[in-house]
Coordinates of C-alpha atoms in Angstrom, one line a residue:
M1 CA 4.7 29.4 -20.5
V2 CA 2.7 31.9 -23.4
S3 CA 5.2 35.1 -24.2
Y4 CA 3.9 37.8 -26.0
L5 CA 8.0 38.4 -26.1
L6 CA 8.2 36.7 -29.1
L7 CA 5.9 38.3 -31.8
W8 CA 8.0 41.6 -29.7
T9 CA 10.6 40.0 -30.7
L10 CA 10.2 39.8 -34.2
A11 CA 8.1 43.4 -34.8
V12 CA 10.0 45.3 -33.7
P13 CA 13.0 45.1 -35.8
L14 CA 10.8 44.7 -38.9
I15 CA 9.2 47.7 -37.6
G16 CA 12.2 49.4 -37.1
A17 CA 13.1 48.9 -40.6
V18 CA 10.5 50.4 -42.4
F19 CA 11.0 53.9 -40.4
A20 CA 14.2 52.7 -41.2
A21 CA 14.0 53.1 -45.2
V22 CA 12.0 56.4 -45.0
C23 CA 13.4 58.7 -43.0
P24 CA 16.4 60.6 -44.3
D25 CA 20.0 58.5 -44.7
R26 CA 21.3 60.2 -41.4
L27 CA 18.2 59.4 -39.7
G28 CA 17.6 56.2 -40.5
R29 CA 20.7 55.3 -39.6
W30 CA 20.3 56.1 -36.2
V31 CA 16.7 54.9 -36.8
A32 CA 17.9 51.2 -37.2
A33 CA 20.7 51.2 -34.4
V34 CA 18.0 51.8 -32.2
A35 CA 15.2 49.0 -32.9
A36 CA 18.1 46.9 -33.6
L37 CA 19.4 47.8 -29.5
L38 CA 15.6 47.4 -28.3
T39 CA 15.4 44.1 -30.0
F40 CA 18.4 43.1 -28.4
G41 CA 16.9 43.6 -25.2
L42 CA 14.0 41.4 -26.0
T43 CA 16.1 39.1 -26.8
L44 CA 17.9 39.2 -23.3
A45 CA 14.8 39.6 -22.0
L46 CA 14.1 35.5 -23.7
G47 CA 16.6 34.6 -21.0
V48 CA 14.2 35.1 -18.4
G49 CA 11.8 31.8 -16.8
R50 CA 14.1 29.1 -18.2
Q51 CA 13.2 25.9 -17.4
S52 CA 12.6 22.2 -19.2
G53 CA 11.3 22.3 -22.4
M54 CA 10.3 25.2 -24.0
W55 CA 10.8 28.5 -21.9
H56 CA 8.8 30.7 -23.7
E57 CA 5.7 29.5 -26.4
L58 CA 3.6 31.7 -28.7
D59 CA 1.2 29.3 -30.7
W60 CA -1.8 31.3 -32.7
A61 CA -4.2 30.7 -35.6
W62 CA -2.4 31.9 -38.8
V63 CA -3.7 30.6 -41.6
P64 CA -7.4 28.2 -40.0
E65 CA -8.3 27.9 -43.6
F66 CA -5.2 26.0 -44.2
G67 CA -4.1 24.4 -40.9
L68 CA -1.2 27.2 -40.4
R69 CA -0.4 28.4 -37.4
L70 CA 2.1 30.8 -36.0
Q71 CA 4.5 28.3 -33.4
L72 CA 7.3 29.9 -32.2
G73 CA 9.3 29.1 -29.6
V74 CA 12.6 29.1 -27.4
D75 CA 15.2 27.0 -25.1
G76 CA 18.3 25.9 -25.0
I77 CA 19.0 25.1 -28.6
S78 CA 18.1 28.5 -29.4
F79 CA 18.6 31.0 -27.0
P80 CA 22.2 31.4 -27.5
L81 CA 22.0 31.8 -31.4
V82 CA 18.7 34.9 -30.6
V83 CA 21.0 36.6 -28.4
L84 CA 24.2 36.3 -30.5
T85 CA 21.8 37.7 -33.7
G86 CA 20.5 41.4 -31.4
L87 CA 23.6 41.2 -30.5
L88 CA 25.9 40.9 -34.2
T89 CA 23.1 42.9 -35.6
L90 CA 23.0 46.0 -33.2
L91 CA 26.8 46.2 -33.5
C92 CA 26.4 46.5 -37.4
C93 CA 24.0 48.9 -36.6
G94 CA 25.9 51.0 -34.9
Y95 CA 28.9 50.4 -36.8
S96 CA 26.6 51.6 -39.9
I97 CA 26.3 54.7 -38.3
W98 CA 29.4 55.9 -38.7
H99 CA 31.0 54.0 -41.6
T100 CA 28.8 53.6 -45.1
P101 CA 30.4 52.0 -47.8
K102 CA 28.3 54.8 -49.9
P103 CA 26.9 57.6 -48.2
G104 CA 23.7 58.3 -49.3
R105 CA 22.2 54.8 -48.6
G106 CA 23.2 54.5 -45.2
N107 CA 19.5 54.0 -43.7
I108 CA 18.6 51.7 -46.3
L109 CA 21.2 49.5 -45.0
G110 CA 20.1 49.5 -41.5
A111 CA 16.9 48.5 -43.2
L112 CA 17.9 45.6 -44.9
L113 CA 19.8 44.7 -41.8
L114 CA 17.0 44.5 -39.6
L115 CA 15.5 42.6 -42.3
I116 CA 17.8 40.3 -42.3
E117 CA 17.9 39.7 -38.2
V118 CA 13.3 39.6 -38.5
G119 CA 14.7 36.3 -40.9
I120 CA 17.2 35.1 -38.7
L121 CA 15.3 35.6 -35.4
G122 CA 12.0 34.4 -37.4
T123 CA 14.3 30.7 -38.1
F124 CA 15.4 30.2 -34.4
L125 CA 12.2 31.1 -32.6
A126 CA 10.2 28.8 -35.1
Q127 CA 8.5 26.0 -33.9
N128 CA 6.7 24.8 -37.2
L129 CA 8.4 23.7 -40.3
V130 CA 6.4 26.1 -42.5
L131 CA 7.4 29.5 -40.5
F132 CA 10.7 27.7 -40.4
F133 CA 10.7 28.1 -44.4
I134 CA 9.2 31.4 -45.0
A135 CA 11.2 32.8 -41.8
F136 CA 14.8 30.6 -43.9
E137 CA 13.5 32.6 -47.0
V138 CA 13.0 36.4 -45.8
V139 CA 17.0 36.6 -45.4
L140 CA 18.0 35.4 -49.3
L141 CA 16.8 38.9 -51.5
P142 CA 18.3 40.9 -48.2
M143 CA 21.4 39.9 -47.8
A144 CA 21.8 39.8 -51.9
A145 CA 21.3 43.2 -51.9
V146 CA 23.8 44.3 -49.0
I147 CA 26.5 42.3 -51.2
A148 CA 25.2 43.4 -54.3
V149 CA 24.8 47.5 -53.4
W150 CA 27.2 48.1 -51.0
G151 CA 30.1 45.3 -51.9
G152 CA 33.2 45.8 -54.1
E153 CA 34.0 45.2 -57.7
G154 CA 32.8 41.7 -58.4
A155 CA 30.0 42.7 -55.8
R156 CA 27.0 42.1 -58.3
R157 CA 28.3 38.4 -60.0
A158 CA 28.7 37.0 -56.2
A159 CA 25.6 38.1 -55.0
L160 CA 24.4 36.2 -58.0
K161 CA 26.4 33.4 -57.2
F162 CA 24.9 33.8 -53.5
A163 CA 21.3 33.9 -54.2
L164 CA 21.2 31.0 -57.1
Y165 CA 22.8 28.6 -54.4
T166 CA 20.6 29.4 -51.6
L167 CA 17.7 29.5 -54.1
A168 CA 18.5 25.7 -54.8
G169 CA 18.9 25.0 -51.5
S170 CA 15.6 26.3 -50.7
V171 CA 13.6 24.0 -53.4
L172 CA 15.0 20.8 -51.7
L173 CA 14.2 22.5 -48.0
L174 CA 10.5 22.7 -49.6
I175 CA 10.1 20.1 -51.1
G176 CA 10.7 17.9 -47.5
V177 CA 8.5 20.7 -45.4
I178 CA 5.7 20.0 -48.0
A179 CA 6.5 16.2 -48.1
V180 CA 6.6 16.2 -43.7
V181 CA 3.1 18.2 -44.1
V182 CA 1.2 16.0 -46.4
L183 CA 2.2 12.4 -44.9
T184 CA 1.7 13.8 -41.6
G185 CA -0.6 16.4 -41.2
S186 CA 1.4 19.0 -39.4
G187 CA 4.1 20.6 -39.2
D188 CA 4.7 20.7 -35.9
M189 CA 8.4 20.3 -34.3
V190 CA 8.2 20.0 -30.8
N191 CA 6.4 17.0 -31.2
P192 CA 6.5 16.1 -34.4
P193 CA 3.8 13.8 -35.8
P194 CA 5.7 10.3 -36.4
L195 CA 7.3 9.6 -40.1
S196 CA 7.7 5.8 -41.8
R197 CA 11.4 4.8 -41.9
D198 CA 11.6 5.3 -45.6
A199 CA 9.8 8.6 -45.9
Q200 CA 12.6 9.2 -43.2
L201 CA 15.6 8.7 -45.2
W202 CA 15.0 10.3 -48.3
I203 CA 13.1 13.3 -46.7
F204 CA 16.3 13.9 -44.4
A205 CA 18.2 13.5 -47.4
L206 CA 17.1 16.8 -48.7
F207 CA 17.1 18.5 -45.5
A208 CA 20.5 17.9 -45.3
V209 CA 21.7 19.0 -48.9
A210 CA 19.3 22.0 -48.4
F211 CA 21.3 23.2 -44.8
A212 CA 24.8 22.0 -46.4
V213 CA 24.3 25.0 -48.7
K214 CA 23.5 27.7 -46.2
S215 CA 25.9 26.3 -43.9
P216 CA 28.5 26.0 -46.1
L217 CA 29.2 22.6 -45.5
W218 CA 32.2 21.1 -48.0
P219 CA 31.4 20.3 -51.1
L220 CA 28.5 23.4 -51.4
H221 CA 30.5 26.0 -50.2
T222 CA 32.0 28.2 -52.9
W223 CA 29.3 30.9 -52.9
L224 CA 31.2 31.6 -49.5
P225 CA 34.3 33.3 -50.7
D226 CA 33.0 35.4 -53.4
A227 CA 29.9 36.9 -51.0
H228 CA 32.9 37.1 -48.2
T229 CA 35.3 39.1 -50.1
E230 CA 32.8 41.6 -52.4
A231 CA 30.6 42.1 -49.1
P232 CA 30.9 45.3 -47.4
T233 CA 32.4 44.6 -43.7
V234 CA 28.9 44.5 -41.6
G235 CA 27.6 42.1 -44.4
S236 CA 30.7 39.6 -43.9
V237 CA 30.1 40.4 -40.1
I238 CA 26.0 39.1 -40.3
L239 CA 27.1 36.7 -42.9
A240 CA 29.6 34.5 -40.6
G241 CA 28.5 35.6 -37.3
V242 CA 25.2 34.3 -37.5
L243 CA 23.4 33.6 -41.0
L244 CA 25.9 30.7 -41.7
K245 CA 24.5 29.4 -38.1
M246 CA 20.8 28.7 -39.9
G247 CA 22.3 25.6 -41.8
T248 CA 23.3 23.8 -38.7
Y249 CA 20.9 25.2 -36.9
G250 CA 17.9 23.5 -39.1
L251 CA 20.4 20.3 -38.9
I252 CA 19.6 20.1 -35.6
R253 CA 16.6 21.4 -34.9
V254 CA 14.7 20.2 -38.2
G255 CA 17.1 17.0 -39.6
V256 CA 17.4 15.3 -35.9
G257 CA 14.0 16.2 -34.5
V258 CA 12.0 15.6 -37.6
T259 CA 13.4 13.2 -39.5
P260 CA 15.7 11.2 -36.6
E261 CA 15.9 7.1 -38.2
G262 CA 17.0 9.5 -41.2
F263 CA 19.9 11.1 -39.2
A264 CA 21.2 8.4 -37.7
W265 CA 21.1 6.4 -41.0
A266 CA 23.2 9.5 -42.7
S267 CA 25.4 10.2 -39.8
P268 CA 28.9 8.0 -40.9
V269 CA 28.3 10.0 -44.0
L270 CA 27.9 13.5 -42.6
G271 CA 30.7 12.6 -39.9
V272 CA 33.3 11.9 -43.1
L273 CA 31.8 15.1 -45.0
A274 CA 32.3 17.1 -41.8
V275 CA 36.2 16.2 -41.4
A276 CA 37.1 16.5 -45.9
A277 CA 35.5 20.2 -44.9
I278 CA 37.9 20.7 -41.8
I279 CA 41.2 19.5 -43.9
I280 CA 40.0 20.6 -47.4
G281 CA 39.1 23.8 -45.7
S282 CA 42.6 24.3 -44.1
L283 CA 44.3 23.2 -46.5
V284 CA 42.5 26.0 -49.2
C285 CA 43.5 28.8 -46.6
L286 CA 47.0 28.1 -46.6
V287 CA 47.4 29.2 -50.0
Q288 CA 44.8 32.1 -49.3
T289 CA 46.7 35.4 -50.9
E290 CA 43.7 37.3 -49.9
L291 CA 43.3 38.3 -46.4
K292 CA 38.4 38.1 -46.3
R293 CA 39.1 35.1 -48.2
L294 CA 41.3 33.4 -46.1
I295 CA 38.8 34.2 -43.4
A296 CA 36.2 33.0 -45.4
Y297 CA 38.1 29.6 -46.2
S298 CA 38.5 29.0 -42.5
S299 CA 34.3 29.3 -41.8
V300 CA 34.3 25.8 -43.8
G301 CA 36.5 23.9 -41.7
H302 CA 35.2 25.6 -38.0
M303 CA 31.3 24.7 -40.0
G304 CA 33.2 21.3 -40.2
F305 CA 34.2 21.0 -36.3
V306 CA 30.2 21.7 -36.2
L307 CA 29.1 19.1 -38.3
L308 CA 31.3 16.9 -36.8
G309 CA 30.0 17.5 -33.3
I310 CA 26.3 17.1 -34.6
S311 CA 27.4 13.7 -36.6
T312 CA 28.3 11.7 -33.6
G313 CA 24.4 12.1 -32.2
T314 CA 26.5 12.3 -28.7
Q315 CA 25.5 14.5 -25.9
A316 CA 28.7 15.6 -26.5
G317 CA 28.7 15.9 -30.1
L318 CA 25.4 18.4 -29.6
E319 CA 27.5 20.1 -27.2
A320 CA 30.3 20.8 -29.5
A321 CA 28.2 22.2 -31.9
L322 CA 26.2 24.6 -29.5
I323 CA 29.4 25.8 -28.3
G324 CA 31.0 25.8 -31.8
N325 CA 28.6 27.7 -33.3
I326 CA 28.2 30.7 -30.8
A327 CA 32.2 30.9 -30.9
H328 CA 32.7 31.3 -34.2
G329 CA 29.9 33.8 -34.6
V330 CA 32.1 35.7 -32.2
L331 CA 35.4 34.8 -33.1
T332 CA 34.9 34.8 -37.1
G333 CA 32.4 37.9 -36.9
L334 CA 35.4 40.1 -35.3
L335 CA 37.9 38.7 -37.6
F336 CA 35.5 40.3 -39.9
F337 CA 35.5 44.0 -38.4
L338 CA 39.0 43.7 -38.4
A339 CA 39.8 42.7 -41.8
G340 CA 37.3 45.5 -43.3
A341 CA 39.2 47.9 -40.4
I342 CA 42.8 46.7 -42.5
K343 CA 41.6 47.6 -45.7
D344 CA 39.4 50.5 -45.6
R345 CA 43.1 52.1 -44.2
A346 CA 45.6 49.4 -46.7
H347 CA 43.3 49.9 -49.5
T348 CA 44.3 46.1 -50.3
G349 CA 44.0 43.0 -48.7
E350 CA 46.0 40.8 -50.2
L351 CA 48.8 39.5 -47.8
S352 CA 51.1 40.1 -50.3
E353 CA 51.2 44.1 -49.7
L354 CA 50.3 44.5 -46.0
G355 CA 52.9 44.0 -43.1
G356 CA 54.4 45.1 -39.9
L357 CA 51.0 46.4 -38.9
R358 CA 52.2 46.0 -35.4
E359 CA 54.5 48.6 -35.8
K360 CA 52.0 51.3 -37.2
A361 CA 48.6 50.4 -34.8
P362 CA 49.9 48.5 -32.3
W363 CA 46.1 48.2 -30.8
L364 CA 44.6 46.1 -34.2
A365 CA 47.0 44.5 -34.6
G366 CA 46.6 42.8 -30.6
I367 CA 43.2 42.3 -31.6
L368 CA 43.9 41.1 -34.9
G369 CA 46.4 38.3 -32.7
L370 CA 43.3 37.7 -29.9
A371 CA 40.8 37.6 -32.8
A372 CA 43.3 34.6 -34.6
I373 CA 44.1 32.5 -31.9
G374 CA 41.0 32.3 -30.3
S375 CA 39.9 30.7 -33.7
L376 CA 42.7 28.4 -33.7
G377 CA 41.5 27.0 -30.7
L378 CA 43.6 27.9 -27.9
P379 CA 42.6 27.1 -25.0
G380 CA 41.1 29.8 -22.8
L381 CA 39.4 31.6 -25.1
A382 CA 36.0 30.9 -27.1
G383 CA 37.6 28.7 -29.9
F384 CA 38.6 25.8 -28.1
W385 CA 36.2 24.4 -26.5
G386 CA 33.7 23.3 -30.4
E387 CA 36.7 21.8 -31.9
A388 CA 37.6 20.0 -28.9
F389 CA 34.3 18.9 -27.9
A390 CA 33.8 17.4 -31.3
V391 CA 37.1 15.5 -31.8
L392 CA 36.0 14.0 -28.2
A393 CA 32.3 13.0 -28.9
S394 CA 34.0 11.6 -32.5
Y395 CA 37.0 9.7 -31.0
S396 CA 33.9 8.5 -27.7
R397 CA 31.6 7.6 -30.5
G398 CA 34.3 4.2 -30.9
G399 CA 35.0 1.9 -33.8
P400 CA 37.3 2.3 -36.0
L401 CA 35.2 5.2 -38.4
W402 CA 34.6 7.4 -35.7
T403 CA 37.7 6.8 -33.9
T404 CA 39.5 7.7 -37.7
L405 CA 37.4 11.1 -38.1
A406 CA 38.5 11.8 -34.5
V407 CA 42.4 11.9 -35.4
V408 CA 41.3 13.4 -38.7
A409 CA 39.7 16.5 -37.5
A410 CA 42.4 16.6 -34.7
I411 CA 45.4 16.7 -37.4
G412 CA 42.9 19.8 -39.1
G413 CA 42.8 21.5 -36.2
A414 CA 46.9 21.5 -36.3
L415 CA 46.1 23.3 -39.9
T416 CA 44.2 25.8 -38.2
A417 CA 46.4 26.5 -36.2
A418 CA 49.3 26.8 -39.2
Y419 CA 46.9 28.5 -41.5
L420 CA 46.1 31.7 -38.9
L421 CA 49.2 32.1 -37.3
R422 CA 50.7 32.5 -41.2
L423 CA 47.8 35.1 -41.2
L424 CA 49.6 37.0 -38.1
R425 CA 53.2 36.6 -39.4
K426 CA 51.8 38.6 -43.2
V427 CA 50.2 41.2 -41.8
S428 CA 51.2 42.2 -38.4
H429 CA 55.0 40.9 -38.3
G430 CA 57.6 41.8 -40.4
P431 CA 59.1 44.9 -42.1
L432 CA 55.3 47.7 -42.3
A433 CA 54.1 47.3 -45.7
P434 CA 53.7 50.9 -47.8
S435 CA 50.0 50.7 -47.6
L436 CA 49.6 50.2 -44.0
S437 CA 52.7 53.8 -43.4
T438 CA 49.6 56.2 -43.1
A439 CA 47.4 53.1 -40.8
A440 CA 45.2 54.3 -38.0
D441 CA 45.3 53.0 -34.6
T442 CA 41.9 51.4 -33.3
R443 CA 39.7 54.2 -33.3
L444 CA 37.4 54.9 -30.7
V445 CA 33.6 54.0 -32.7
E446 CA 35.7 50.4 -33.8
A447 CA 36.7 49.6 -30.2
I448 CA 32.8 50.4 -29.2
S449 CA 32.1 47.8 -31.9
W450 CA 34.2 44.9 -31.0
S451 CA 35.0 44.9 -27.4
P452 CA 31.6 42.8 -27.1
L453 CA 33.0 40.7 -29.2
V454 CA 36.1 40.4 -27.5
L455 CA 34.8 40.0 -24.1
L456 CA 32.6 37.3 -25.3
A457 CA 35.8 35.4 -26.5
L458 CA 37.5 35.4 -23.4
V459 CA 33.9 34.6 -21.1
L460 CA 33.2 32.0 -22.8
G461 CA 36.3 30.4 -23.2
A462 CA 36.6 30.4 -20.0
L463 CA 33.1 29.9 -19.2
P464 CA 31.5 27.8 -21.3
G465 CA 28.9 26.0 -19.5
L466 CA 26.8 29.6 -20.3
V467 CA 26.0 28.0 -23.3
I468 CA 26.3 24.4 -23.2
N469 CA 23.9 24.1 -19.7
L470 CA 21.5 25.6 -20.9
A471 CA 20.9 22.8 -23.3
A472 CA 22.0 19.7 -21.4
G473 CA 17.8 18.6 -21.5
A474 CA 17.7 18.8 -25.5
A475 CA 21.4 17.0 -25.6
L476 CA 19.6 14.6 -23.6
I477 CA 17.9 13.5 -26.4
T478 CA 20.1 13.6 -29.3
E479 CA 22.3 10.9 -27.6
A480 CA 19.6 9.1 -27.5
V481 CA 19.2 9.6 -30.9
G482 CA 22.8 8.1 -31.6
K483 CA 22.8 4.9 -29.7

């Protein structure tokens, strides 16, 4: 179905970013929020007319002289991520109306958030490798600016580290994209022309490293804790909630879709790296002393579960990756909102200087508890399904390697519970810390910003099929790759 909704979904936040940037501070914040609201409505509208294959498609001649086409589309794999991007951007732009780290520049922050949204949405909607690469790169400079300008004391160093790491990954992605286009004469991601097995092996290796940097996956994750620790609250929410998903989505859509033989060849290595990320990320979290840094490292482990699901090459594995991506975006986005609220009140994120939050701000402590136990994988909340399905998919794959990976990943799940319960003990329980002696409970604007994420954590925990069933057709294709 040819749909101009796809074009408007990208055009509205881009136009909104321009207007927000030229408007005065307060008005610019409202313009950004309105543009984000309209964009979120458009992302929901893309769910109308669902069918097998692509639900909506748009294919225009872009640069005919070079054979480049503007190919956009949405299906069951991309739609949940598109909606999540629209929702989190809306919540962040709305939150920024009342809370901007550096007053006087709120309109610019809103404009940058919308530019980041354009890049992320473009990545999820692109059906052409060249367009995918361009959208993938659009995110880099605006996110680096958000970290550098509105971040903490070490923000510039963290932003530079983020930029250098992602730029290095981008170079590898560009080489892979150029190789595919040169060898096949096409950048089509929906019906990619066949590549020789030898070409697929080395091209997939390039793609895998590039997407591992963006996700980030161990051992290419070291930019993430610094970026999260120094970024403003809205930057951390977008970074963890949807920007990291560009890597795992790219691995599915580009790595598996364009170079399936390369993926099948490398899947055991990916499985081992995934489990290493789960265990190492959890162990590092157990010794972390700073709130946002702990939550940042938790993403390494959670993305490990997503990669484990993908690496199995089975239907259950892809389902685990899809629901794991969405659950992580919802729960970790909520955790970073809460971490920002706690640091605003206590003026510190050091766990040794926090404690007794439930005595002074019971609602805030309660929401933190919900987000933490959801993130550790408690049955009935969104985080359970991704971890459980990933372990099950690995065990079902059979053989000594995959069975061992399933067992070790399950141990990693227990470690996840340990460090998140430690977080709750340090922050919410015990005697009231002096830093929280005057802390206010959840404010109205915070409750409005957080409530959709709380609701999604509950709904997806009870009804994971809302995400899983959307991608049934695509999951069957990936299962065929694993056989």
